[in-house]
GROMACS .gro file of C-alpha atoms in nm:
model
  395
    1SER     CA    1   6.124   0.801 -23.379
    2PRO     CA    2   5.829   0.545 -23.261
    3ALA     CA    3   5.914   0.176 -23.196
    4ALA     CA    4   5.870  -0.044 -23.549
    5PRO     CA    5   5.499  -0.254 -23.501
    6ALA     CA    6   5.440  -0.528 -23.324
    7LEU     CA    7   5.492  -0.880 -23.382
    8LEU     CA    8   5.236  -1.028 -23.153
    9THR     CA    9   5.141  -1.416 -23.100
   10GLY     CA   10   5.115  -1.537 -22.757
   11LEU     CA   11   4.861  -1.784 -22.653
   12LEU     CA   12   5.056  -2.062 -22.584
   13MET     CA   13   5.394  -1.990 -22.374
   14SER     CA   14   5.478  -2.065 -22.011
   15ARG     CA   15   5.801  -1.873 -22.047
   16LEU     CA   16   5.850  -1.517 -22.141
   17ALA     CA   17   6.208  -1.405 -22.310
   18VAL     CA   18   6.360  -1.059 -22.430
   19LEU     CA   19   6.464  -1.148 -22.813
   20THR     CA   20   6.696  -0.920 -22.980
   21ARG     CA   21   6.856  -0.973 -23.312
   22ALA     CA   22   7.192  -1.060 -23.116
   23ALA     CA   23   7.056  -1.238 -22.771
   24ARG     CA   24   6.813  -1.414 -22.606
   25VAL     CA   25   6.754  -1.371 -22.247
   26PRO     CA   26   6.517  -1.563 -22.010
   27PHE     CA   27   6.276  -1.345 -21.818
   28ARG     CA   28   6.006  -1.468 -21.600
   29PRO     CA   29   5.759  -1.716 -21.639
   30VAL     CA   30   5.404  -1.643 -21.728
   31LYS     CA   31   5.071  -1.805 -21.810
   32TRP     CA   32   4.847  -1.728 -22.107
   33GLN     CA   33   4.593  -1.617 -21.894
   34ASP     CA   34   4.808  -1.306 -21.771
   35ARG     CA   35   4.807  -1.178 -22.141
   36TRP     CA   36   4.481  -1.228 -22.198
   37MET     CA   37   4.205  -0.992 -22.012
   38ASN     CA   38   3.862  -1.147 -22.003
   39SER     CA   39   3.621  -0.847 -22.059
   40GLN     CA   40   3.389  -0.745 -21.755
   41TYR     CA   41   3.142  -0.622 -21.958
   42LYS     CA   42   2.878  -0.838 -21.891
   43SER     CA   43   2.873  -1.128 -21.625
   44ASP     CA   44   2.795  -1.398 -21.867
   45TYR     CA   45   3.046  -1.410 -22.121
   46GLY     CA   46   3.198  -1.775 -22.253
   47LYS     CA   47   3.473  -1.906 -22.135
   48PHE     CA   48   3.826  -1.987 -22.355
   49ARG     CA   49   4.007  -2.271 -22.292
   50LEU     CA   50   4.411  -2.365 -22.407
   51THR     CA   51   4.392  -2.710 -22.593
   52ALA     CA   52   4.474  -2.831 -22.946
   53GLY     CA   53   4.114  -2.942 -23.010
   54LYS     CA   54   3.981  -3.254 -23.110
   55PHE     CA   55   4.256  -3.341 -23.382
   56TYR     CA   56   4.554  -3.161 -23.470
   57GLY     CA   57   4.875  -3.164 -23.645
   58ASP     CA   58   5.099  -3.113 -23.345
   59VAL     CA   59   4.967  -3.131 -22.974
   60VAL     CA   60   5.167  -2.841 -22.853
   61ARG     CA   61   5.209  -2.631 -23.118
   62ASP     CA   62   4.867  -2.610 -23.236
   63LYS     CA   63   4.703  -2.544 -22.890
   64GLY     CA   64   4.511  -2.234 -22.923
   65LEU     CA   65   4.228  -2.052 -22.736
   66GLN     CA   66   3.877  -2.244 -22.769
   67THR     CA   67   3.555  -2.108 -22.734
   68SER     CA   68   3.439  -2.345 -22.456
   69GLU     CA   69   3.044  -2.279 -22.451
   70ASN     CA   70   2.726  -2.249 -22.691
   71SER     CA   71   2.538  -2.016 -22.724
   72LYS     CA   72   2.753  -1.739 -22.597
   73PHE     CA   73   2.879  -1.416 -22.627
   74TYR     CA   74   3.307  -1.390 -22.595
   75ALA     CA   75   3.514  -1.096 -22.516
   76ILE     CA   76   3.879  -1.121 -22.472
   77SER     CA   77   4.210  -0.913 -22.554
   78SER     CA   78   4.538  -0.868 -22.531
   79ARG     CA   79   4.767  -0.532 -22.526
   80PHE     CA   80   5.098  -0.475 -22.635
   81LYS     CA   81   5.350  -0.175 -22.685
   82PRO     CA   82   5.142   0.091 -22.879
   83PHE     CA   83   5.266   0.180 -23.244
   84SER     CA   84   5.190   0.337 -23.553
   85ASN     CA   85   5.212   0.186 -23.879
   86LYS     CA   86   5.246   0.551 -24.071
   87GLY     CA   87   5.453   0.522 -24.368
   88ARG     CA   88   5.506   0.127 -24.356
   89SER     CA   89   5.275  -0.181 -24.398
   90LEU     CA   90   5.055  -0.296 -24.141
   91VAL     CA   91   4.996  -0.670 -24.165
   92ILE     CA   92   4.724  -0.868 -23.953
   93GLN     CA   93   4.756  -1.244 -23.950
   94TYR     CA   94   4.600  -1.546 -23.710
   95THR     CA   95   4.499  -1.904 -23.771
   96VAL     CA   96   4.135  -2.007 -23.731
   97LYS     CA   97   4.017  -2.358 -23.680
   98HIS     CA   98   3.614  -2.413 -23.654
   99GLU     CA   99   3.646  -2.781 -23.560
  100GLN     CA  100   3.292  -2.786 -23.480
  101LYS     CA  101   3.186  -2.713 -23.813
  102ILE     CA  102   3.006  -2.423 -23.711
  103ASP     CA  103   2.686  -2.265 -23.812
  104CYS     CA  104   2.664  -1.962 -23.685
  105GLY     CA  105   2.927  -1.742 -23.534
  106GLY     CA  106   3.230  -1.538 -23.540
  107GLY     CA  107   3.557  -1.589 -23.609
  108TYR     CA  108   3.725  -1.242 -23.712
  109VAL     CA  109   3.990  -1.052 -23.461
  110LYS     CA  110   3.912  -0.688 -23.360
  111ILE     CA  111   4.230  -0.407 -23.334
  112PHE     CA  112   4.205  -0.126 -23.126
  113SER     CA  113   4.410   0.194 -23.005
  114SER     CA  114   4.568   0.213 -22.649
  115ASN     CA  115   4.260   0.379 -22.481
  116LEU     CA  116   4.029   0.113 -22.504
  117ASP     CA  117   3.900  -0.003 -22.112
  118GLN     CA  118   3.975  -0.365 -22.189
  119LYS     CA  119   3.788  -0.482 -21.840
  120ASN     CA  120   3.443  -0.282 -22.028
  121MET     CA  121   3.546  -0.422 -22.373
  122SER     CA  122   3.194  -0.515 -22.548
  123GLY     CA  123   3.041  -0.549 -22.927
  124ASP     CA  124   2.987  -0.115 -22.882
  125SER     CA  125   3.383  -0.058 -22.827
  126GLN     CA  126   3.488   0.129 -23.122
  127TYR     CA  127   3.772  -0.054 -23.321
  128TYR     CA  128   4.045   0.019 -23.558
  129ILE     CA  129   4.025  -0.283 -23.782
  130MET     CA  130   3.787  -0.572 -23.775
  131PHE     CA  131   3.912  -0.885 -23.971
  132GLY     CA  132   3.833  -1.240 -24.071
  133PRO     CA  133   3.578  -1.474 -24.129
  134ASP     CA  134   3.185  -1.492 -24.021
  135ILE     CA  135   2.956  -1.774 -24.056
  136CYS     CA  136   2.601  -1.828 -24.027
  137GLY     CA  137   2.382  -2.004 -24.222
  138SER     CA  138   2.387  -2.050 -24.606
  139GLU     CA  139   2.392  -1.667 -24.640
  140THR     CA  140   2.650  -1.565 -24.446
  141LYS     CA  141   2.987  -1.730 -24.572
  142LYS     CA  142   3.248  -1.428 -24.558
  143VAL     CA  143   3.566  -1.253 -24.433
  144HIS     CA  144   3.507  -0.914 -24.296
  145VAL     CA  145   3.748  -0.619 -24.370
  146ILE     CA  146   3.615  -0.338 -24.152
  147LEU     CA  147   3.813  -0.056 -24.162
  148ASN     CA  148   3.770   0.300 -23.896
  149TYR     CA  149   3.789   0.613 -24.082
  150LYS     CA  150   3.713   0.908 -23.882
  151SER     CA  151   3.552   0.721 -23.592
  152LYS     CA  152   3.308   0.498 -23.839
  153PRO     CA  153   3.319   0.192 -23.944
  154HIS     CA  154   3.368   0.113 -24.334
  155PRO     CA  155   3.292  -0.281 -24.430
  156MET     CA  156   3.432  -0.294 -24.779
  157LYS     CA  157   3.233  -0.310 -25.055
  158LYS     CA  158   3.379  -0.635 -25.236
  159ARG     CA  159   3.270  -0.993 -25.100
  160ILE     CA  160   3.513  -1.261 -25.005
  161ARG     CA  161   3.402  -1.625 -24.931
  162CYS     CA  162   3.561  -1.770 -24.605
  163LYS     CA  163   3.639  -2.131 -24.562
  164VAL     CA  164   3.397  -2.329 -24.424
  165ASP     CA  165   3.551  -2.674 -24.312
  166GLY     CA  166   3.667  -2.800 -23.987
  167PHE     CA  167   4.024  -2.713 -24.089
  168THR     CA  168   4.294  -2.492 -23.947
  169HIS     CA  169   4.310  -2.137 -24.202
  170LEU     CA  170   4.567  -1.851 -24.219
  171TYR     CA  171   4.423  -1.497 -24.264
  172THR     CA  172   4.590  -1.242 -24.356
  173LEU     CA  173   4.544  -0.845 -24.415
  174ILE     CA  174   4.780  -0.625 -24.517
  175LEU     CA  175   4.765  -0.225 -24.562
  176ARG     CA  176   4.997  -0.058 -24.761
  177PRO     CA  177   5.136   0.343 -24.751
  178ASP     CA  178   5.038   0.350 -25.111
  179GLN     CA  179   4.670   0.289 -25.028
  180THR     CA  180   4.674  -0.083 -25.142
  181TYR     CA  181   4.572  -0.380 -24.978
  182GLU     CA  182   4.585  -0.754 -24.960
  183VAL     CA  183   4.392  -1.034 -24.802
  184LYS     CA  184   4.523  -1.338 -24.798
  185ILE     CA  185   4.405  -1.711 -24.682
  186ASP     CA  186   4.605  -1.937 -24.639
  187ASN     CA  187   4.892  -1.761 -24.814
  188GLU     CA  188   4.694  -1.714 -25.141
  189ILE     CA  189   4.591  -1.385 -25.235
  190ILE     CA  190   4.223  -1.410 -25.245
  191GLU     CA  191   4.154  -1.015 -25.275
  192SER     CA  192   4.349  -0.689 -25.336
  193GLY     CA  193   4.313  -0.383 -25.468
  194ASN     CA  194   4.312   0.012 -25.342
  195LEU     CA  195   4.145   0.123 -25.021
  196GLU     CA  196   3.974   0.440 -25.179
  197ASP     CA  197   3.813   0.238 -25.457
  198ASP     CA  198   3.703  -0.069 -25.243
  199TRP     CA  199   3.527   0.144 -24.927
  200ASP     CA  200   3.356   0.437 -24.898
  201PHE     CA  201   3.555   0.626 -24.735
  202LEU     CA  202   3.563   0.925 -24.984
  203PRO     CA  203   3.303   1.122 -25.194
  204PRO     CA  204   3.386   0.984 -25.522
  205ARG     CA  205   3.621   1.149 -25.729
  206LYS     CA  206   3.403   1.267 -26.036
  207ILE     CA  207   3.016   1.280 -26.058
  208ASN     CA  208   2.736   1.354 -26.284
  209ASP     CA  209   2.738   1.723 -26.426
  210PRO     CA  210   2.425   1.847 -26.296
  211THR     CA  211   2.411   2.111 -26.589
  212ALA     CA  212   2.428   1.844 -26.842
  213LYS     CA  213   2.084   1.723 -27.015
  214LYS     CA  214   2.015   1.420 -27.205
  215PRO     CA  215   1.932   1.494 -27.605
  216LYS     CA  216   1.558   1.502 -27.636
  217ASP     CA  217   1.605   1.209 -27.925
  218TRP     CA  218   1.790   0.983 -27.698
  219ASP     CA  219   1.621   0.685 -27.708
  220ASP     CA  220   1.745   0.484 -27.341
  221VAL     CA  221   1.453   0.238 -27.395
  222PRO     CA  222   1.559  -0.128 -27.503
  223HIS     CA  223   1.225  -0.300 -27.567
  224ILE     CA  224   0.939  -0.185 -27.727
  225ASP     CA  225   0.556  -0.310 -27.765
  226ASP     CA  226   0.557  -0.484 -28.120
  227PRO     CA  227   0.321  -0.259 -28.358
  228ASN     CA  228   0.217  -0.596 -28.537
  229ASP     CA  229   0.115  -0.797 -28.261
  230VAL     CA  230  -0.268  -0.850 -28.220
  231LYS     CA  231  -0.511  -0.951 -27.940
  232PRO     CA  232  -0.708  -1.281 -27.993
  233GLU     CA  233  -1.054  -1.258 -28.047
  234ASP     CA  234  -1.088  -1.479 -27.751
  235TRP     CA  235  -0.870  -1.303 -27.533
  236ASP     CA  236  -1.154  -1.086 -27.320
  237GLU     CA  237  -1.294  -1.289 -27.074
  238PRO     CA  238  -1.414  -1.191 -26.699
  239GLU     CA  239  -1.186  -1.266 -26.434
  240TYR     CA  240  -1.453  -1.405 -26.192
  241ILE     CA  241  -1.785  -1.622 -26.328
  242LEU     CA  242  -2.091  -1.778 -26.137
  243ASP     CA  243  -2.042  -2.115 -25.983
  244THR     CA  244  -2.317  -2.285 -26.181
  245THR     CA  245  -2.248  -2.637 -25.997
  246ALA     CA  246  -2.360  -2.449 -25.647
  247GLU     CA  247  -2.724  -2.523 -25.474
  248LYS     CA  248  -2.897  -2.315 -25.280
  249PRO     CA  249  -2.932  -2.443 -24.946
  250GLU     CA  250  -3.204  -2.604 -24.823
  251ASP     CA  251  -3.254  -2.368 -24.510
  252TRP     CA  252  -3.156  -2.075 -24.687
  253ASP     CA  253  -3.451  -1.801 -24.579
  254ASN     CA  254  -3.512  -1.504 -24.870
  255ALA     CA  255  -3.712  -1.291 -24.616
  256THR     CA  256  -3.415  -1.335 -24.375
  257ASN     CA  257  -3.091  -1.349 -24.605
  258GLY     CA  258  -3.229  -1.237 -24.909
  259GLU     CA  259  -3.256  -1.398 -25.266
  260TRP     CA  260  -3.004  -1.658 -25.269
  261GLN     CA  261  -2.713  -1.585 -25.523
  262PRO     CA  262  -2.478  -1.847 -25.644
  263PRO     CA  263  -2.120  -1.780 -25.556
  264MET     CA  264  -1.826  -1.611 -25.785
  265ILE     CA  265  -1.517  -1.880 -25.835
  266LYS     CA  266  -1.232  -1.781 -26.076
  267ASN     CA  267  -1.260  -1.814 -26.406
  268PRO     CA  268  -1.054  -2.073 -26.579
  269LEU     CA  269  -1.030  -1.902 -26.894
  270TYR     CA  270  -0.923  -1.598 -26.755
  271ARG     CA  271  -0.574  -1.434 -26.872
  272GLY     CA  272  -0.560  -1.121 -26.790
  273GLN     CA  273  -0.511  -0.790 -26.941
  274TRP     CA  274  -0.395  -0.866 -27.295
  275LYS     CA  275  -0.017  -0.670 -27.345
  276PRO     CA  276   0.151  -0.662 -27.684
  277ARG     CA  277   0.453  -0.891 -27.674
  278LYS     CA  278   0.819  -0.666 -27.644
  279ILE     CA  279   1.083  -0.656 -27.921
  280ASP     CA  280   1.433  -0.507 -27.938
  281ASN     CA  281   1.402  -0.095 -28.001
  282PRO     CA  282   1.564  -0.053 -28.308
  283ASN     CA  283   1.653   0.308 -28.226
  284TYR     CA  284   1.739   0.190 -27.860
  285LYS     CA  285   2.108   0.351 -27.801
  286GLY     CA  286   2.175   0.255 -27.460
  287VAL     CA  287   2.185   0.443 -27.147
  288TRP     CA  288   2.283   0.816 -27.180
  289PRO     CA  289   2.645   0.856 -27.063
  290CYS     CA  290   2.625   1.191 -26.824
  291PRO     CA  291   2.919   1.348 -26.885
  292GLN     CA  292   3.132   1.340 -26.569
  293ILE     CA  293   3.297   1.643 -26.364
  294GLU     CA  294   3.536   1.695 -26.050
  295ASN     CA  295   3.376   1.650 -25.773
  296PRO     CA  296   3.418   1.954 -25.522
  297ASN     CA  297   3.337   1.790 -25.249
  298TYR     CA  298   3.618   1.527 -25.284
  299SER     CA  299   3.932   1.556 -25.116
  300PRO     CA  300   4.222   1.302 -25.154
  301ASP     CA  301   4.325   1.142 -24.816
  302PHE     CA  302   4.670   0.980 -24.855
  303SER     CA  303   4.632   0.850 -24.496
  304ILE     CA  304   4.348   0.610 -24.487
  305TYR     CA  305   4.568   0.286 -24.423
  306SER     CA  306   4.741   0.468 -24.100
  307TYR     CA  307   4.645   0.385 -23.719
  308GLU     CA  308   4.786   0.562 -23.434
  309ASN     CA  309   4.871   0.410 -23.121
  310ILE     CA  310   4.780   0.038 -23.223
  311SER     CA  311   4.799  -0.162 -22.898
  312ILE     CA  312   4.516  -0.416 -22.851
  313ILE     CA  313   4.397  -0.732 -23.048
  314GLY     CA  314   4.083  -0.867 -22.941
  315LEU     CA  315   3.821  -1.166 -22.962
  316ASP     CA  316   3.481  -0.986 -22.964
  317LEU     CA  317   3.238  -1.274 -23.084
  318TRP     CA  318   2.900  -1.434 -23.041
  319GLN     CA  319   2.906  -1.831 -23.127
  320VAL     CA  320   2.600  -2.062 -23.158
  321SER     CA  321   2.795  -2.386 -23.158
  322SER     CA  322   3.130  -2.352 -22.976
  323GLY     CA  323   3.490  -2.483 -23.062
  324THR     CA  324   3.637  -2.232 -23.263
  325ILE     CA  325   4.038  -2.221 -23.181
  326PHE     CA  326   4.214  -1.919 -23.253
  327ASP     CA  327   4.626  -1.912 -23.284
  328ASN     CA  328   4.947  -1.753 -23.430
  329PHE     CA  329   4.826  -1.400 -23.406
  330LEU     CA  330   5.077  -1.193 -23.570
  331ILE     CA  331   5.116  -0.797 -23.605
  332THR     CA  332   5.412  -0.657 -23.805
  333ASP     CA  333   5.523  -0.453 -24.076
  334ASP     CA  334   5.714  -0.707 -24.224
  335GLU     CA  335   5.501  -0.857 -24.528
  336GLN     CA  336   5.793  -1.152 -24.572
  337TYR     CA  337   5.795  -1.216 -24.227
  338ALA     CA  338   5.448  -1.261 -24.212
  339GLU     CA  339   5.460  -1.532 -24.463
  340ASP     CA  340   5.790  -1.712 -24.352
  341PHE     CA  341   5.573  -1.734 -23.991
  342GLY     CA  342   5.263  -1.855 -24.154
  343ASP     CA  343   5.435  -2.141 -24.324
  344ASP     CA  344   5.668  -2.229 -23.998
  345THR     CA  345   5.364  -2.237 -23.775
  346TRP     CA  346   5.017  -2.302 -24.017
  347GLY     CA  347   5.210  -2.432 -24.287
  348GLU     CA  348   5.408  -2.721 -24.082
  349THR     CA  349   5.136  -2.893 -23.920
  350LYS     CA  350   4.841  -2.803 -24.138
  351VAL     CA  351   4.895  -3.121 -24.353
  352MET     CA  352   4.865  -3.333 -24.046
  353ASP     CA  353   4.569  -3.143 -23.921
  354GLU     CA  354   4.328  -3.193 -24.261
  355ALA     CA  355   4.459  -3.555 -24.278
  356GLY     CA  356   4.298  -3.590 -23.935
  357ILE     CA  357   4.564  -3.669 -23.757
  358VAL     CA  358   4.354  -3.715 -23.384
  359GLN     CA  359   4.668  -3.739 -23.152
  360ARG     CA  360   5.077  -3.775 -23.165
  361GLY     CA  361   5.248  -3.917 -22.917
  362PRO     CA  362   5.076  -3.998 -22.576
  363LYS     CA  363   4.723  -3.915 -22.501
  364ILE     CA  364   4.640  -3.607 -22.362
  365SER     CA  365   4.288  -3.558 -22.162
  366ALA     CA  366   4.112  -3.217 -22.201
  367SER     CA  367   4.210  -3.091 -21.831
  368SER     CA  368   4.579  -3.123 -21.903
  369GLN     CA  369   4.535  -2.920 -22.250
  370ASP     CA  370   4.441  -2.646 -22.070
  371LYS     CA  371   4.735  -2.593 -21.890
  372ASP     CA  372   5.034  -2.377 -21.967
  373SER     CA  373   5.238  -2.501 -22.314
  374PRO     CA  374   5.619  -2.576 -22.223
  375ALA     CA  375   5.686  -2.413 -22.578
  376ALA     CA  376   5.876  -2.059 -22.556
  377ASP     CA  377   5.685  -1.740 -22.509
  378THR     CA  378   5.919  -1.456 -22.596
  379VAL     CA  379   5.910  -1.085 -22.672
  380GLU     CA  380   6.157  -0.965 -22.944
  381ASN     CA  381   6.261  -0.634 -22.972
  382SER     CA  382   6.400  -0.619 -23.340
  383ARG     CA  383   6.380  -0.409 -23.629
  384LYS     CA  384   6.004  -0.568 -23.654
  385GLY     CA  385   5.925  -0.435 -23.287
  386ALA     CA  386   5.786  -0.613 -22.984
  387PHE     CA  387   5.699  -0.998 -22.993
  388CYS     CA  388   5.509  -1.155 -22.796
  389GLY     CA  389   5.450  -1.539 -22.826
  390PRO     CA  390   5.557  -1.854 -22.939
  391PRO     CA  391   5.844  -1.856 -23.168
  392HIS     CA  392   5.731  -2.206 -23.349
  393LYS     CA  393   6.072  -2.216 -23.503
  394PRO     CA  394   6.474  -2.250 -23.384
  395TRP     CA  395   6.559  -1.931 -23.268
   0.00000   0.00000   0.00000
């Protein structure tokens, strides 16, 4: 049978280990740049750097990939062992910190199949899932949940507001085999429901009966003209009148310009076309409920939640103001593990983050923060699958 879903976190590590439930074996040194591939589709993509940012809870544990150039597209991805989530949950989780108080730009991730050409990843690359916050101006402050179905992206019909402050937030998407889903922010459920109900994957189960006809005596007009209302006698006034204050110009030549006429101006007494006031229709029955029938074009699909050969996570973004930090990437089939992992990573440093602690311990320069962290980079092959990244807790 195929391996269980991958648990993938893996920006910050300098060691790679193979971890099973029984043993941990150091393997070989690895840099985060070796785990993440920059797209070469464009020559002017923005660059990522490794840093904990301007403020943090822990200078080592809070290091992540940060966008570093303004008004740039970004495209980077990381590959892991392919798997299918058929028959089990799929959990996608990561943290985002817009410490620059972003004005316009994405903070979402994309999940791809194994056949993605990472060197040519772009906004046109077909993805399985796009999930996470997107902010632009005062209108767009939402969490995208876009799911690919039959090679077409389907956006969620509900609107979810994202966090807009400059602190680190944990975003989690859960898809289940029973076709239900949850979206969490900071380990709190903010939206949930059924995939079929909240996306337009399938035709509706029921449709209006095309043979049904509304009864002739069915009144669906909520308001009618008041038959007792009478137009005032002084209502009718012309819309425009002659300007009686205008004077004929001294140099006006009737032979050349014709007989002078004063110009027309808007009549201040004009009130428009008179209409009787509206009153409630005493015969109003409401909107006629057309009888529903089973949609002959509807066919259930119990595999909407499922994807084959899930193998790549990517950041494909545009940002006007750079500075966003991505960290704690996790892909798993274990919902409880994901929640615990969020508490053990984001949960342990968020209080210090939000308290505005700028540093702990010795001052660390921007150049030194771009170097690899001394934390352990691990790959776990357990019942949960392949894990790449910082354990962020004792093993």
